[in-house]
PDB file of C-alpha atoms in Angstrom:
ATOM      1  CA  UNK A 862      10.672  43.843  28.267  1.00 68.00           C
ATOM      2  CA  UNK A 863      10.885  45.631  24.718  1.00 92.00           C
ATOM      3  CA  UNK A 864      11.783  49.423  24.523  1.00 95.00           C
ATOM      4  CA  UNK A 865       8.620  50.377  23.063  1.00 96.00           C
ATOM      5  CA  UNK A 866       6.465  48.627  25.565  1.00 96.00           C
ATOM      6  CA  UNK A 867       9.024  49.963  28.346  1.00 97.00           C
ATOM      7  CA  UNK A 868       8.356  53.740  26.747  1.00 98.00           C
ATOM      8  CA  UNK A 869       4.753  53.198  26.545  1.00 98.00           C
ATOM      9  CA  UNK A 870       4.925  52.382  30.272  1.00 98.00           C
ATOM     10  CA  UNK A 871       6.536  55.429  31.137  1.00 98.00           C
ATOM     11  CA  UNK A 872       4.350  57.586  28.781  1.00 98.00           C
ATOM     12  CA  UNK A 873       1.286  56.540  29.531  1.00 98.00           C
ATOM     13  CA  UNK A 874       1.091  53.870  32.900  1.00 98.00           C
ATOM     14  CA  UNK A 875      -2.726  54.211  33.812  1.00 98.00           C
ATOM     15  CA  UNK A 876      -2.830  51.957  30.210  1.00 98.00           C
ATOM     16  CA  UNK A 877      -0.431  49.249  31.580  1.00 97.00           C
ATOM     17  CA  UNK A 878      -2.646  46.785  31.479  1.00 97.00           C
ATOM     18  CA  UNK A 879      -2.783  47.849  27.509  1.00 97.00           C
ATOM     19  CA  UNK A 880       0.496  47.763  27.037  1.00 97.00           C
ATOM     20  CA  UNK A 881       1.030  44.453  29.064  1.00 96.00           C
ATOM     21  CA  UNK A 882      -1.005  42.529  27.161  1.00 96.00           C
ATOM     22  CA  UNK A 883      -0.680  44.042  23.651  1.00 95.00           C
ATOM     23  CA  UNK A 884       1.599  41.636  21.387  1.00 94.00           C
ATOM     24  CA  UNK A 885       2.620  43.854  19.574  1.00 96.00           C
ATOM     25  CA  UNK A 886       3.324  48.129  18.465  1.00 96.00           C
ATOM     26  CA  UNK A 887       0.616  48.124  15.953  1.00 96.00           C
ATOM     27  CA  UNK A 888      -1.618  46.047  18.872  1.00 96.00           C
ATOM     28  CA  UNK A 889      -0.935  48.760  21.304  1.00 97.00           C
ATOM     29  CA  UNK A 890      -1.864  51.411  19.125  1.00 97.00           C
ATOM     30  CA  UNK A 891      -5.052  50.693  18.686  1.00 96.00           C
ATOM     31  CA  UNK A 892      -5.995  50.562  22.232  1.00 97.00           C
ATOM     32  CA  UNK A 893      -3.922  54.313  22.715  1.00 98.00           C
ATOM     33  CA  UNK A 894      -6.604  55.526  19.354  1.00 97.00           C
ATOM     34  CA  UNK A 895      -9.294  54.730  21.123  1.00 97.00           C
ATOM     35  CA  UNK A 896      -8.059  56.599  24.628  1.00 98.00           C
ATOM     36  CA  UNK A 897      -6.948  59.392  22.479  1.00 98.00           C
ATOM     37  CA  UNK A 898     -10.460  59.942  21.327  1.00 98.00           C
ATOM     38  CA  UNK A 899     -11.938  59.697  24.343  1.00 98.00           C
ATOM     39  CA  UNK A 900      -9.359  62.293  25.897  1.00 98.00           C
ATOM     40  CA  UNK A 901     -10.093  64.683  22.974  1.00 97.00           C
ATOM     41  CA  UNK A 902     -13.843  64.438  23.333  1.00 97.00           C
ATOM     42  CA  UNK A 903     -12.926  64.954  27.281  1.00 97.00           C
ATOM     43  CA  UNK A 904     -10.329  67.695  26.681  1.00 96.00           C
ATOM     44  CA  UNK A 905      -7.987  65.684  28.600  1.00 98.00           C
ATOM     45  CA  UNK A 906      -4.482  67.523  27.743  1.00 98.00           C
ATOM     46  CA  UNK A 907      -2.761  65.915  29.716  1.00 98.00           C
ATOM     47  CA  UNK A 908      -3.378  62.150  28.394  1.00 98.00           C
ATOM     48  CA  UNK A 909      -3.009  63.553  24.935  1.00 98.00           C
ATOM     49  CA  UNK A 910       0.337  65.254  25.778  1.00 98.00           C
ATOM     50  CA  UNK A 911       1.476  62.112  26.974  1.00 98.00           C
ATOM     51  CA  UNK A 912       0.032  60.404  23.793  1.00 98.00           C
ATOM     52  CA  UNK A 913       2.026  62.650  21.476  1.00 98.00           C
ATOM     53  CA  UNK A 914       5.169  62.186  23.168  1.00 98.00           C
ATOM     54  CA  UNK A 915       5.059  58.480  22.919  1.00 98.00           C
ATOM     55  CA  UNK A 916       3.759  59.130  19.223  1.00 98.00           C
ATOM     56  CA  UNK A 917       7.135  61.543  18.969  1.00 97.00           C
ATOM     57  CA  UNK A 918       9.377  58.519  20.370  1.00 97.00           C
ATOM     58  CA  UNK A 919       7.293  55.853  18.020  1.00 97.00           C
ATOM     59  CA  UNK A 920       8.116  57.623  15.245  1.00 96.00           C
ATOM     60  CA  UNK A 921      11.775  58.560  16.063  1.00 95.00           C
ATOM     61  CA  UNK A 922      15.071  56.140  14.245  1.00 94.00           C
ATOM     62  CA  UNK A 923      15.150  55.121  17.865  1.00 95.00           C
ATOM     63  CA  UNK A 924      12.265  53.260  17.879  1.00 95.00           C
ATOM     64  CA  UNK A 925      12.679  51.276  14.705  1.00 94.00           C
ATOM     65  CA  UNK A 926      10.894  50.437  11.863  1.00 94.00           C
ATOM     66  CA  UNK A 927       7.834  48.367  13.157  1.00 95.00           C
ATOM     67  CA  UNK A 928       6.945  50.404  15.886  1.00 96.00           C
ATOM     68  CA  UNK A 929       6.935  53.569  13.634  1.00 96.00           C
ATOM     69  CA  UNK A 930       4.698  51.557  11.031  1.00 95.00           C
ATOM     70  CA  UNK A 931       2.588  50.835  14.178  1.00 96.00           C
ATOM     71  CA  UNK A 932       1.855  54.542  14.493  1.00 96.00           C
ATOM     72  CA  UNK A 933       2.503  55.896  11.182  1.00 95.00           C
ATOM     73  CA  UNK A 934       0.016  53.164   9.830  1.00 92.00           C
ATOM     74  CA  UNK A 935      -2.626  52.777  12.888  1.00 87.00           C
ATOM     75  CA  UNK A 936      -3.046  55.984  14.934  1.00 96.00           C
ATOM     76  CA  UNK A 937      -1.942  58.630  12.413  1.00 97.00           C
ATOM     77  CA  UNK A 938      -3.803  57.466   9.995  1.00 95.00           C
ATOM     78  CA  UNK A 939      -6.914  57.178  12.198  1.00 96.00           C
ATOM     79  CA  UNK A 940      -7.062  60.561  13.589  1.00 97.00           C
ATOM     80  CA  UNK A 941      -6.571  62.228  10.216  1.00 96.00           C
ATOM     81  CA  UNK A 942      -9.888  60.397   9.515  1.00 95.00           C
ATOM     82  CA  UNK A 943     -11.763  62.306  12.607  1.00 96.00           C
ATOM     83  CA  UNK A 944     -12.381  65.862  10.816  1.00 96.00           C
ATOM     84  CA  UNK A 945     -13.947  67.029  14.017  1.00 96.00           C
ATOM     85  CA  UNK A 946     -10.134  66.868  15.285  1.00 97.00           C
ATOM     86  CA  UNK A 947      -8.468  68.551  12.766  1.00 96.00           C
ATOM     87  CA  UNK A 948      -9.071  72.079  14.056  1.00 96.00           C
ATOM     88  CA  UNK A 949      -6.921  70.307  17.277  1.00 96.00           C
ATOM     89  CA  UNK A 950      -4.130  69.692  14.532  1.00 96.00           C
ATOM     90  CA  UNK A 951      -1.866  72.979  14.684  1.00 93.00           C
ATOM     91  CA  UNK A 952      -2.206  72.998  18.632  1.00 95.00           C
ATOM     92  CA  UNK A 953      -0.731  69.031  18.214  1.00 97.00           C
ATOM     93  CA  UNK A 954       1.789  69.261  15.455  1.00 97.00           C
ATOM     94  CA  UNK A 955       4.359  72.068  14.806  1.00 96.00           C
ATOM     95  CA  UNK A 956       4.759  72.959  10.923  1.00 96.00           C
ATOM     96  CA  UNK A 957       8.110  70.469  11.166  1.00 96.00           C
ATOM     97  CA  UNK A 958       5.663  67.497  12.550  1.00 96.00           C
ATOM     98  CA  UNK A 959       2.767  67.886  10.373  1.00 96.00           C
ATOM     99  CA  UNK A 960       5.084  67.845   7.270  1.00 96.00           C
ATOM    100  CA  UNK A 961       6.521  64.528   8.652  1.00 95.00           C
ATOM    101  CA  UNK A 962       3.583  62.982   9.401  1.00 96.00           C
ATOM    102  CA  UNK A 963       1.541  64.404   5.923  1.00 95.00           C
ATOM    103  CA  UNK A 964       1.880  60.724   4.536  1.00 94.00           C
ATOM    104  CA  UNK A 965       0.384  58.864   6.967  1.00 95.00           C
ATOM    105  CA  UNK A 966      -2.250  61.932   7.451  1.00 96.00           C
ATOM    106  CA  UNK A 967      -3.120  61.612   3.518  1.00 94.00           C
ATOM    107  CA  UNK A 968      -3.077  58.146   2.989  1.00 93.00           C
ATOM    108  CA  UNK A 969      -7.101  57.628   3.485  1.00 90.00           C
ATOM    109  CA  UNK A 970      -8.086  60.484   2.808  1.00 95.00           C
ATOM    110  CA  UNK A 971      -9.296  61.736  -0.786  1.00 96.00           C
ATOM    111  CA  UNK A 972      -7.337  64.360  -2.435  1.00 95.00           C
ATOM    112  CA  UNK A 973     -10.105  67.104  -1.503  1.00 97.00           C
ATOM    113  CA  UNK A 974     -10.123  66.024   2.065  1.00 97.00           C
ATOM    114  CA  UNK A 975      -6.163  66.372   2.781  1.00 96.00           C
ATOM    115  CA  UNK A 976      -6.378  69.132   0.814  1.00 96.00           C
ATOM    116  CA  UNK A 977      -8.970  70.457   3.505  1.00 96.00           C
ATOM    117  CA  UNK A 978      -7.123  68.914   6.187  1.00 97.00           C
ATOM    118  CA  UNK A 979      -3.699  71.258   4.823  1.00 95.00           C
ATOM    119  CA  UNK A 980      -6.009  74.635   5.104  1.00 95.00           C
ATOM    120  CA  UNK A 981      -7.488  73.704   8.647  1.00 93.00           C
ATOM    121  CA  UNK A 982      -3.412  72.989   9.598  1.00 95.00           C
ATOM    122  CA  UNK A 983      -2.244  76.424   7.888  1.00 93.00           C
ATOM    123  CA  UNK A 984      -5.220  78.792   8.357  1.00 89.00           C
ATOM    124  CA  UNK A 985      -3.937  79.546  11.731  1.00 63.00           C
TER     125      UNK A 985
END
């Protein structure tokens, strides 16, 4: 079994049938988006604890480069795009993470968005 199927297994098992079928990171990824929007709309901390951890491993040397493309490129990306979850952003992401992740977070978004998306992240 690969590593980051194995992780996603221990990170998040109620989505092993997700993660059992997926073929691949950037496969997987987009099933965990979707759960991670319907666990913010629920308030479900827990699941998106879990989430972020597995996004913390994903993104980590460990992991290697296509399964940190898978999240850098699918689910960071994705949830920059949801404004109603920015305000969610600084309880998420520590000043370190956000920086690291600012790429991935700007990369669709127009300058005046991001730009937006920085003040929401830094107001508080």
């Amino acid at each position: 079994m690969s590593t980051w199927r194995r992780k996603a297994l221990e990170f998040l098992p109620e989505m092993r049938l997700e993660i059992e079928s997926s073929n691949s990171p950037a496969g997987l990824w987009i099933e965990i988006t979707f759960a991670f929007f319907d666990a913010a709309d629920a308030a479900n901390e827990d699941f998106i604890k879990r989430t972020l951890s597995y996004l913390s491993w994903c993104a980590s040397d460990v992991a290697g480069l296509t399964t940190q493309q898978a999240v850098y490129c699918g689910f960071l990306e994705d949830i920059a795009n949801k404004k109603k979850l920015w305000p969610m952003f600084n309880k998420w992401f520590n000043k370190a993470q956000f920086e690291k992740y600012k790429d991935p977070f700007q990369y669709t978004l127009s300058d005046r968005d991001f730009k937006a998306l920085e003040n929401e992240f830094y107001q508080r």
